PDB file of C-alpha atoms in Angstrom:
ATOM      1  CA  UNK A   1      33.001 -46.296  -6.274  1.00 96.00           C
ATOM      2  CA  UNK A   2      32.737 -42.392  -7.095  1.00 97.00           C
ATOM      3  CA  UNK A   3      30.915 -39.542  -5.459  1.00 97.00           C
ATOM      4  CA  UNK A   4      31.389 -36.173  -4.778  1.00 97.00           C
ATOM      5  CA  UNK A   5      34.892 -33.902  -3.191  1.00 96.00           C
ATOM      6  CA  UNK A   6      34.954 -30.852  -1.343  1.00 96.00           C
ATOM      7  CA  UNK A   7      37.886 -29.200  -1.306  1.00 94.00           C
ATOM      8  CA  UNK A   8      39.580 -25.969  -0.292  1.00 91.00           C
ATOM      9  CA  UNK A   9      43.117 -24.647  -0.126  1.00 86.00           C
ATOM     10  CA  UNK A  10      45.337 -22.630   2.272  1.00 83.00           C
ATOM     11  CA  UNK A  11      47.759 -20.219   0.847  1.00 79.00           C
ATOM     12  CA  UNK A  12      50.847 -18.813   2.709  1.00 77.00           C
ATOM     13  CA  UNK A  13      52.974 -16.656   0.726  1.00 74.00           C
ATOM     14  CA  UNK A  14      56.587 -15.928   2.564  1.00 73.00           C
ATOM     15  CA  UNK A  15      58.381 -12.650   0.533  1.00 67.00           C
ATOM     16  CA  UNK A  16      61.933 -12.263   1.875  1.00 66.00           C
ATOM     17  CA  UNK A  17      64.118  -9.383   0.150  1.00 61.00           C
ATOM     18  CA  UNK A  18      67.418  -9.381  -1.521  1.00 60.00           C
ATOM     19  CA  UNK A  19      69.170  -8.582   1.737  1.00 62.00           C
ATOM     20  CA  UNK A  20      67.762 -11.522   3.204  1.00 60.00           C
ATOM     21  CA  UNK A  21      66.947 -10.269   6.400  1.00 63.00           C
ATOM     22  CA  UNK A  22      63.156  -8.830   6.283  1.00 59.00           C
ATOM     23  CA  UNK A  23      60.684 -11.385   5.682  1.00 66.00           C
ATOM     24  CA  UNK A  24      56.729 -10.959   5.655  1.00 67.00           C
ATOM     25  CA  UNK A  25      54.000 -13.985   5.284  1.00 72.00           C
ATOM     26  CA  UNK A  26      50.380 -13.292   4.343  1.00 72.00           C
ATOM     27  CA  UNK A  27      48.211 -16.587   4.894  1.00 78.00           C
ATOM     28  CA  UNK A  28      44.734 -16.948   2.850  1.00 81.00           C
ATOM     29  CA  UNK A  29      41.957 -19.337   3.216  1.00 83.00           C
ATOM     30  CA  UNK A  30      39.994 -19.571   0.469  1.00 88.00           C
ATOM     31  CA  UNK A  31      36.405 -21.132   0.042  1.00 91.00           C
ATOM     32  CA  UNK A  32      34.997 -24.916  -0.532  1.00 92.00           C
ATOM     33  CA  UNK A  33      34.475 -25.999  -4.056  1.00 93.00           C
ATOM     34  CA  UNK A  34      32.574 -29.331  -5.279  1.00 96.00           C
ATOM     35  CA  UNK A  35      34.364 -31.534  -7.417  1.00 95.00           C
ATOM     36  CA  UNK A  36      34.173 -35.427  -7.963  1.00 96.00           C
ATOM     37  CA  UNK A  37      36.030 -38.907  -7.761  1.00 97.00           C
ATOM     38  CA  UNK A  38      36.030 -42.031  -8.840  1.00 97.00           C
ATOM     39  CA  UNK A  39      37.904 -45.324  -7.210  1.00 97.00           C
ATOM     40  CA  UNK A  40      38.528 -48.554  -8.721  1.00 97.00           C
ATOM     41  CA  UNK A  41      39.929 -51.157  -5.823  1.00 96.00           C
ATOM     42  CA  UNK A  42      40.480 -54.669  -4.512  1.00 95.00           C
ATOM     43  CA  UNK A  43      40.776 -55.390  -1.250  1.00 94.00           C
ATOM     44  CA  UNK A  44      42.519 -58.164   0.333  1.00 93.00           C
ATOM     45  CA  UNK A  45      42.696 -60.420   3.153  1.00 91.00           C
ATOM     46  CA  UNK A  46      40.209 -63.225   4.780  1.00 86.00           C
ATOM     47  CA  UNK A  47      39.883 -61.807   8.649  1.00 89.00           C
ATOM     48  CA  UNK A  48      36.704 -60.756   9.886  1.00 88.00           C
ATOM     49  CA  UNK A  49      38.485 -57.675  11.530  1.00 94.00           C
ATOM     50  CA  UNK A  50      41.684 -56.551   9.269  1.00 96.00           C
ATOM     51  CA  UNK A  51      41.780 -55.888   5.889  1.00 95.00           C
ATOM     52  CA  UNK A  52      43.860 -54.083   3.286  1.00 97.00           C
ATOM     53  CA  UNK A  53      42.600 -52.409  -0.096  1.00 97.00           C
ATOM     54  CA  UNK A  54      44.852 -50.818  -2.479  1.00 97.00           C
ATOM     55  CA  UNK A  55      42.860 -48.772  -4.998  1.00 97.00           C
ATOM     56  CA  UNK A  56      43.201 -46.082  -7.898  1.00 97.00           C
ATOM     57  CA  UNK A  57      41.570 -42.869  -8.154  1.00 97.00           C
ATOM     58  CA  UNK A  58      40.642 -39.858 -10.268  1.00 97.00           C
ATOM     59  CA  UNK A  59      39.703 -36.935  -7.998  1.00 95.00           C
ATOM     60  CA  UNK A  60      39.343 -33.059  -8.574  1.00 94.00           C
ATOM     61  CA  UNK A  61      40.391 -30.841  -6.069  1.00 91.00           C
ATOM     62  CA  UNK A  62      40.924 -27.532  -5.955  1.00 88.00           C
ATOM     63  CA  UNK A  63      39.618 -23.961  -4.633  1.00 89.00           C
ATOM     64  CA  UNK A  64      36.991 -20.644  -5.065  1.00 90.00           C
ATOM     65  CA  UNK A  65      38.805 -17.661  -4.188  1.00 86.00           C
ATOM     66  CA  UNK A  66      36.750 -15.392  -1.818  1.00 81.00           C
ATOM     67  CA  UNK A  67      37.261 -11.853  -3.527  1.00 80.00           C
ATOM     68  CA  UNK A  68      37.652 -12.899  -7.007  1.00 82.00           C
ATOM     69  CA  UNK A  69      35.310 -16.193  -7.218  1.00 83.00           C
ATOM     70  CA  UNK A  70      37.893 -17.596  -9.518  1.00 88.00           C
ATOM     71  CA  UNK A  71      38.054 -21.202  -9.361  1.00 90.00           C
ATOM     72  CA  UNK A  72      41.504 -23.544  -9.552  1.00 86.00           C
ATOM     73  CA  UNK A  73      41.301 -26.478 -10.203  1.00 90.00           C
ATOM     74  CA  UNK A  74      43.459 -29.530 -10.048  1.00 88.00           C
ATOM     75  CA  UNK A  75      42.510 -33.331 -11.134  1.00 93.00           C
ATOM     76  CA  UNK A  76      44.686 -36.270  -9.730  1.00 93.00           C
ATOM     77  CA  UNK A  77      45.095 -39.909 -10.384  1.00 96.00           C
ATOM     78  CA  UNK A  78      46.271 -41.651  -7.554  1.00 94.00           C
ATOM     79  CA  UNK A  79      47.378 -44.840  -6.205  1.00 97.00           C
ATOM     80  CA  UNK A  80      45.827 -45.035  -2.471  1.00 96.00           C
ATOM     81  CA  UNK A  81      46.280 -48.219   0.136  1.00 97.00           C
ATOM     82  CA  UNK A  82      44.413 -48.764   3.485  1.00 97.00           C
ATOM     83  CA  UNK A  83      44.240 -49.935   6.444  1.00 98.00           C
ATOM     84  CA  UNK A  84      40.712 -51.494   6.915  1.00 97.00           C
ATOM     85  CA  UNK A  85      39.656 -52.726  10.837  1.00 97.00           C
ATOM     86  CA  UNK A  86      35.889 -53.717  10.177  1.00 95.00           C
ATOM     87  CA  UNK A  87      33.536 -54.473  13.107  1.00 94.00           C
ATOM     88  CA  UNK A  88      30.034 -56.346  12.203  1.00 89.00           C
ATOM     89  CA  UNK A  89      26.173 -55.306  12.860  1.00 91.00           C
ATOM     90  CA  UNK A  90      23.017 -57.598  12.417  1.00 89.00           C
ATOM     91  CA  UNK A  91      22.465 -54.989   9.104  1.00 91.00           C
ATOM     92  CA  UNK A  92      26.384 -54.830   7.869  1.00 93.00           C
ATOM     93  CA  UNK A  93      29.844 -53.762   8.608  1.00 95.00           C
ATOM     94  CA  UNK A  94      30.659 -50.449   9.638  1.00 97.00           C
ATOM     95  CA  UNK A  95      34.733 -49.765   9.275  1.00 97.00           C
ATOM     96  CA  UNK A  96      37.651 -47.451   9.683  1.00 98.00           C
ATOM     97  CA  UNK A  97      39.918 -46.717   7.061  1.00 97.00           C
ATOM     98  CA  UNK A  98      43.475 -45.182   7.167  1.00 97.00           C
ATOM     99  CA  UNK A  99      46.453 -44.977   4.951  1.00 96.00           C
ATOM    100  CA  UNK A 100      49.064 -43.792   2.082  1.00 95.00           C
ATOM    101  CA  UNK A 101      48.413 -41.803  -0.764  1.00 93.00           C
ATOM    102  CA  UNK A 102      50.333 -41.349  -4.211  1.00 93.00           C
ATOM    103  CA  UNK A 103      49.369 -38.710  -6.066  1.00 91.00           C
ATOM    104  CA  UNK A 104      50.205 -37.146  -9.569  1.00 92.00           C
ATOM    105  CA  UNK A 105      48.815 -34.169 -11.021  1.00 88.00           C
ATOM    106  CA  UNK A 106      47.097 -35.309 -13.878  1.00 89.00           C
ATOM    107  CA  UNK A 107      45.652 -31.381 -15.157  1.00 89.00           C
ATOM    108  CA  UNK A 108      45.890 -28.275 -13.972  1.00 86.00           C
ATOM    109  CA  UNK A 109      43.535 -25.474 -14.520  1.00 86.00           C
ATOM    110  CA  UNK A 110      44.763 -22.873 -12.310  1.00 77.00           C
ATOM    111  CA  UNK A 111      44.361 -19.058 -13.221  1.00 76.00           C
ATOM    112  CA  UNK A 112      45.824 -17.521  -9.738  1.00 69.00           C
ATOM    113  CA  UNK A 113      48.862 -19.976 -10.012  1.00 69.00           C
ATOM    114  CA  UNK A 114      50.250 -20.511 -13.551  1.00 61.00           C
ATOM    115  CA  UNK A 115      53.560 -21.958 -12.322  1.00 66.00           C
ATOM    116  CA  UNK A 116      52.545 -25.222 -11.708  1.00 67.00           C
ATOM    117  CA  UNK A 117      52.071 -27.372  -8.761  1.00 76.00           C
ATOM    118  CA  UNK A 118      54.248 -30.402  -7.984  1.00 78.00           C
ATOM    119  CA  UNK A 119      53.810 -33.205 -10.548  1.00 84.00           C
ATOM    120  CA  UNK A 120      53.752 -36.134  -7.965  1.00 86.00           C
ATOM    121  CA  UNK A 121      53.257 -36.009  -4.124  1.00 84.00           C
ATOM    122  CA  UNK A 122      52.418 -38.191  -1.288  1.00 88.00           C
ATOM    123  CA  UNK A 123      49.955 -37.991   1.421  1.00 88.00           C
ATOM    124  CA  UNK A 124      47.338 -39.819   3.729  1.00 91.00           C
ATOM    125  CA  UNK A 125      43.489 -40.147   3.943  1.00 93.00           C
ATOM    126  CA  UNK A 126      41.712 -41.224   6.655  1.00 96.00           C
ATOM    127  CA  UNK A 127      37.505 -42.465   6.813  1.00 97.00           C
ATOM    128  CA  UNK A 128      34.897 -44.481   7.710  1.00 98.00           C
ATOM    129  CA  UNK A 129      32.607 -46.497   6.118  1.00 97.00           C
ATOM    130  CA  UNK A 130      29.673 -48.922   5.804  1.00 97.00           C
ATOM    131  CA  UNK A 131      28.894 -52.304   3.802  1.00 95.00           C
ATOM    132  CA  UNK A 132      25.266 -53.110   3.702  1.00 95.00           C
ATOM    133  CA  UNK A 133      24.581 -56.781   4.476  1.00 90.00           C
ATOM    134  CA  UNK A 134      22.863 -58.483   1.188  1.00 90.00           C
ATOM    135  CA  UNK A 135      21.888 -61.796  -0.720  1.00 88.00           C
ATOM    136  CA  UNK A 136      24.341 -62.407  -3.260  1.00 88.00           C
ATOM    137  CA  UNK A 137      27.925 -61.309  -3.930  1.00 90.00           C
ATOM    138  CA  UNK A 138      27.371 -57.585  -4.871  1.00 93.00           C
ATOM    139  CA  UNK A 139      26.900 -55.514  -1.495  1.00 94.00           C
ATOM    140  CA  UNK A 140      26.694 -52.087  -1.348  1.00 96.00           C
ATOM    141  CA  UNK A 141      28.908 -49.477   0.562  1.00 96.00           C
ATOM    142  CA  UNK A 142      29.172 -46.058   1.407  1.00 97.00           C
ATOM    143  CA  UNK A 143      32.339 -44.364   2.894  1.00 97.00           C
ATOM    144  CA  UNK A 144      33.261 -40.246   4.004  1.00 98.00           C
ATOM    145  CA  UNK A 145      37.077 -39.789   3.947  1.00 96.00           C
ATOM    146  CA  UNK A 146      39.559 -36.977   4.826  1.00 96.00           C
ATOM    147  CA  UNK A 147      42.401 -36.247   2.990  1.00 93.00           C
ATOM    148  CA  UNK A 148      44.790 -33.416   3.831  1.00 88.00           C
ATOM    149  CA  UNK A 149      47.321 -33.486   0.711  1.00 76.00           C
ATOM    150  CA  UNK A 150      50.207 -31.628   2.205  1.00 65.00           C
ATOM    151  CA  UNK A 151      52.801 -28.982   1.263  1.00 61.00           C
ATOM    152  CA  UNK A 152      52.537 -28.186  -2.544  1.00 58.00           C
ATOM    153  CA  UNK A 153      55.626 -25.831  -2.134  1.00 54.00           C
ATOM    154  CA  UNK A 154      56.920 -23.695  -4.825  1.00 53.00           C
ATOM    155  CA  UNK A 155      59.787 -21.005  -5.015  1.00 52.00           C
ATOM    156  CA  UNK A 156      59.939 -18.340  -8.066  1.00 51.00           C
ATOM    157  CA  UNK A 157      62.283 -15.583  -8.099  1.00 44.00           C
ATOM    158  CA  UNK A 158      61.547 -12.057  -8.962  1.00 44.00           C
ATOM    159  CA  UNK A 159      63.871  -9.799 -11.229  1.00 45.00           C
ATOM    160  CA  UNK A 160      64.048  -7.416  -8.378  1.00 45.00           C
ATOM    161  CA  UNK A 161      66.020  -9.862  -5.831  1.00 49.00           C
ATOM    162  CA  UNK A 162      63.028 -10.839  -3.864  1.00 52.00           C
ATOM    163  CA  UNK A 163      62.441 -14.735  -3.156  1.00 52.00           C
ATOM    164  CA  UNK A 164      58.837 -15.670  -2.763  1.00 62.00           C
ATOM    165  CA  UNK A 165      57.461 -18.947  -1.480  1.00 67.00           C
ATOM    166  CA  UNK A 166      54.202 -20.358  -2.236  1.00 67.00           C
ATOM    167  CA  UNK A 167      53.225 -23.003   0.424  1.00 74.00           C
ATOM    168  CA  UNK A 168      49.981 -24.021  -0.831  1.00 79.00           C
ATOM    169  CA  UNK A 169      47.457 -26.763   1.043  1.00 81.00           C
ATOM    170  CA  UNK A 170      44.801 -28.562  -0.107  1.00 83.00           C
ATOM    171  CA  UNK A 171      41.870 -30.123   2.519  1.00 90.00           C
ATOM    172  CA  UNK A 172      39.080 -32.064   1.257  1.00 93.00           C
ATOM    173  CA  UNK A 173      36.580 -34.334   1.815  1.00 96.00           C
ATOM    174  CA  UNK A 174      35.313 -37.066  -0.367  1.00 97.00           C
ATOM    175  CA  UNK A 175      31.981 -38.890  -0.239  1.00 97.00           C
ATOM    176  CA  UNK A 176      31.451 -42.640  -2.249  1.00 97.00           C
ATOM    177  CA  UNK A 177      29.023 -44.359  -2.534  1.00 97.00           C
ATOM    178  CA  UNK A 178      29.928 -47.993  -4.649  1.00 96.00           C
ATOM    179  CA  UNK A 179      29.453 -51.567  -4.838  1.00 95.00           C
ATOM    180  CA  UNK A 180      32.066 -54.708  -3.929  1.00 93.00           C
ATOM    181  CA  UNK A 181      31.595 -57.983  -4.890  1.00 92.00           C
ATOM    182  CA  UNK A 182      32.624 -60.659  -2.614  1.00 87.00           C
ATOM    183  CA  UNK A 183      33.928 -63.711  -3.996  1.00 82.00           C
ATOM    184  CA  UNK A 184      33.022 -67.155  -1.372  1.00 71.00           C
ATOM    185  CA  UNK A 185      36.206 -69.119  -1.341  1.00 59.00           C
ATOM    186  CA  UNK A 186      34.464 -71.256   0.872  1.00 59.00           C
ATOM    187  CA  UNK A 187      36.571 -74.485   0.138  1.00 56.00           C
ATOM    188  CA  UNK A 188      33.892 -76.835   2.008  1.00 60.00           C
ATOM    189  CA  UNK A 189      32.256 -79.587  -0.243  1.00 58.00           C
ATOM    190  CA  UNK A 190      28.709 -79.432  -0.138  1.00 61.00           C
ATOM    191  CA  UNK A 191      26.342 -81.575   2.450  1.00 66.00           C
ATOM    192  CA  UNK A 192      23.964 -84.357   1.184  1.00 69.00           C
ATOM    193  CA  UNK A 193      21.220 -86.020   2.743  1.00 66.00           C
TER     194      UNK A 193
END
């Protein structure tokens, strides 16, 4: 599978000085920006209703500031499982997806944020999909899923006492479009007249 990401980040920034009794947190939503992903996977299980997939990805993520227009961006490789419950049409399966992610920071390209962002994190995505009906073992399938990555929280200390913390939260959305080939282990011999 691959397709196309939307992501965006929230940053809240928590400054508390060296007496450790004022504290001040600014909070900053930044804007959407395009990148892309790509999933290799194999799913298992024979039930017409539950399934599980385990899969690896390469996905960009990352933000557009709104005064600047600077971009940061940061590409992952991650190790994903699911939760599949399928239902069936006359024209294919629509599904619902939802599970675990495991996710390591595979480059970073972030001018606003030159510390660094946590090598290896966990979080969940949830989506839905479709798998077209066809002749053949190779059917077609299309799937939207959300993904909020969780807390990339950092701490740096300033020379003047202070103690800032960077909470920093990544949302996107990822569209796929793919193919999965279905192997028959139909074990029944074949009929002859």
């Amino acid at each position: 599978m691959g397709g196309l990401t939307l992501s965006k980040q929230k940053w809240i920034l928590s400054y508390v000085d060296s007496t450790g009794e004022n504290s001040t947190t600014d909070k900053t939503k930044h804007k959407f920006l395009w990148g892309f992903n790509g999933e290799l996977f194999a799913e298992f299980g024979n039930s017409d209703v539950v399934r599980w997939r385990t899969e690896f990805e390469y996905d960009r993520k990352g933000t557009k500031h709104r005064d600047t227009k600077e971009k940061n961006k940061l590409d992952y490789i991650s190790w994903n499982n699911f939760l599949i419950l399928r239902g069936e049409l006359f024209s294919g399966y629509p599904y619902f997806l939802i599970g675990p992610r495991l996710e390591y920071k595979f480059i970073q390209s972030t001018p606003s944020v030159p510390e660094g962002f946590k090598p290896l994190h966990a979080s969940w995505s949830a989506g839905a999909g479709f798998e077209l009906i066809t002749f053949g073992p190779i059917k077609p399938l299309i799937e939207v899923h959300y993904n909020p990555d969780g807390d990339h929280s950092m701490v740096k200390k300033y020379d003047t006492g202070t103690l800032d913390k960077w909470a920093i939260r990544n949302r996107a959305w990822e569209l796929r479009l793919g193919i999965v080939i279905r192997i028959n282990n139909n074990s029944c011999p074949p009929v002859f007249k």
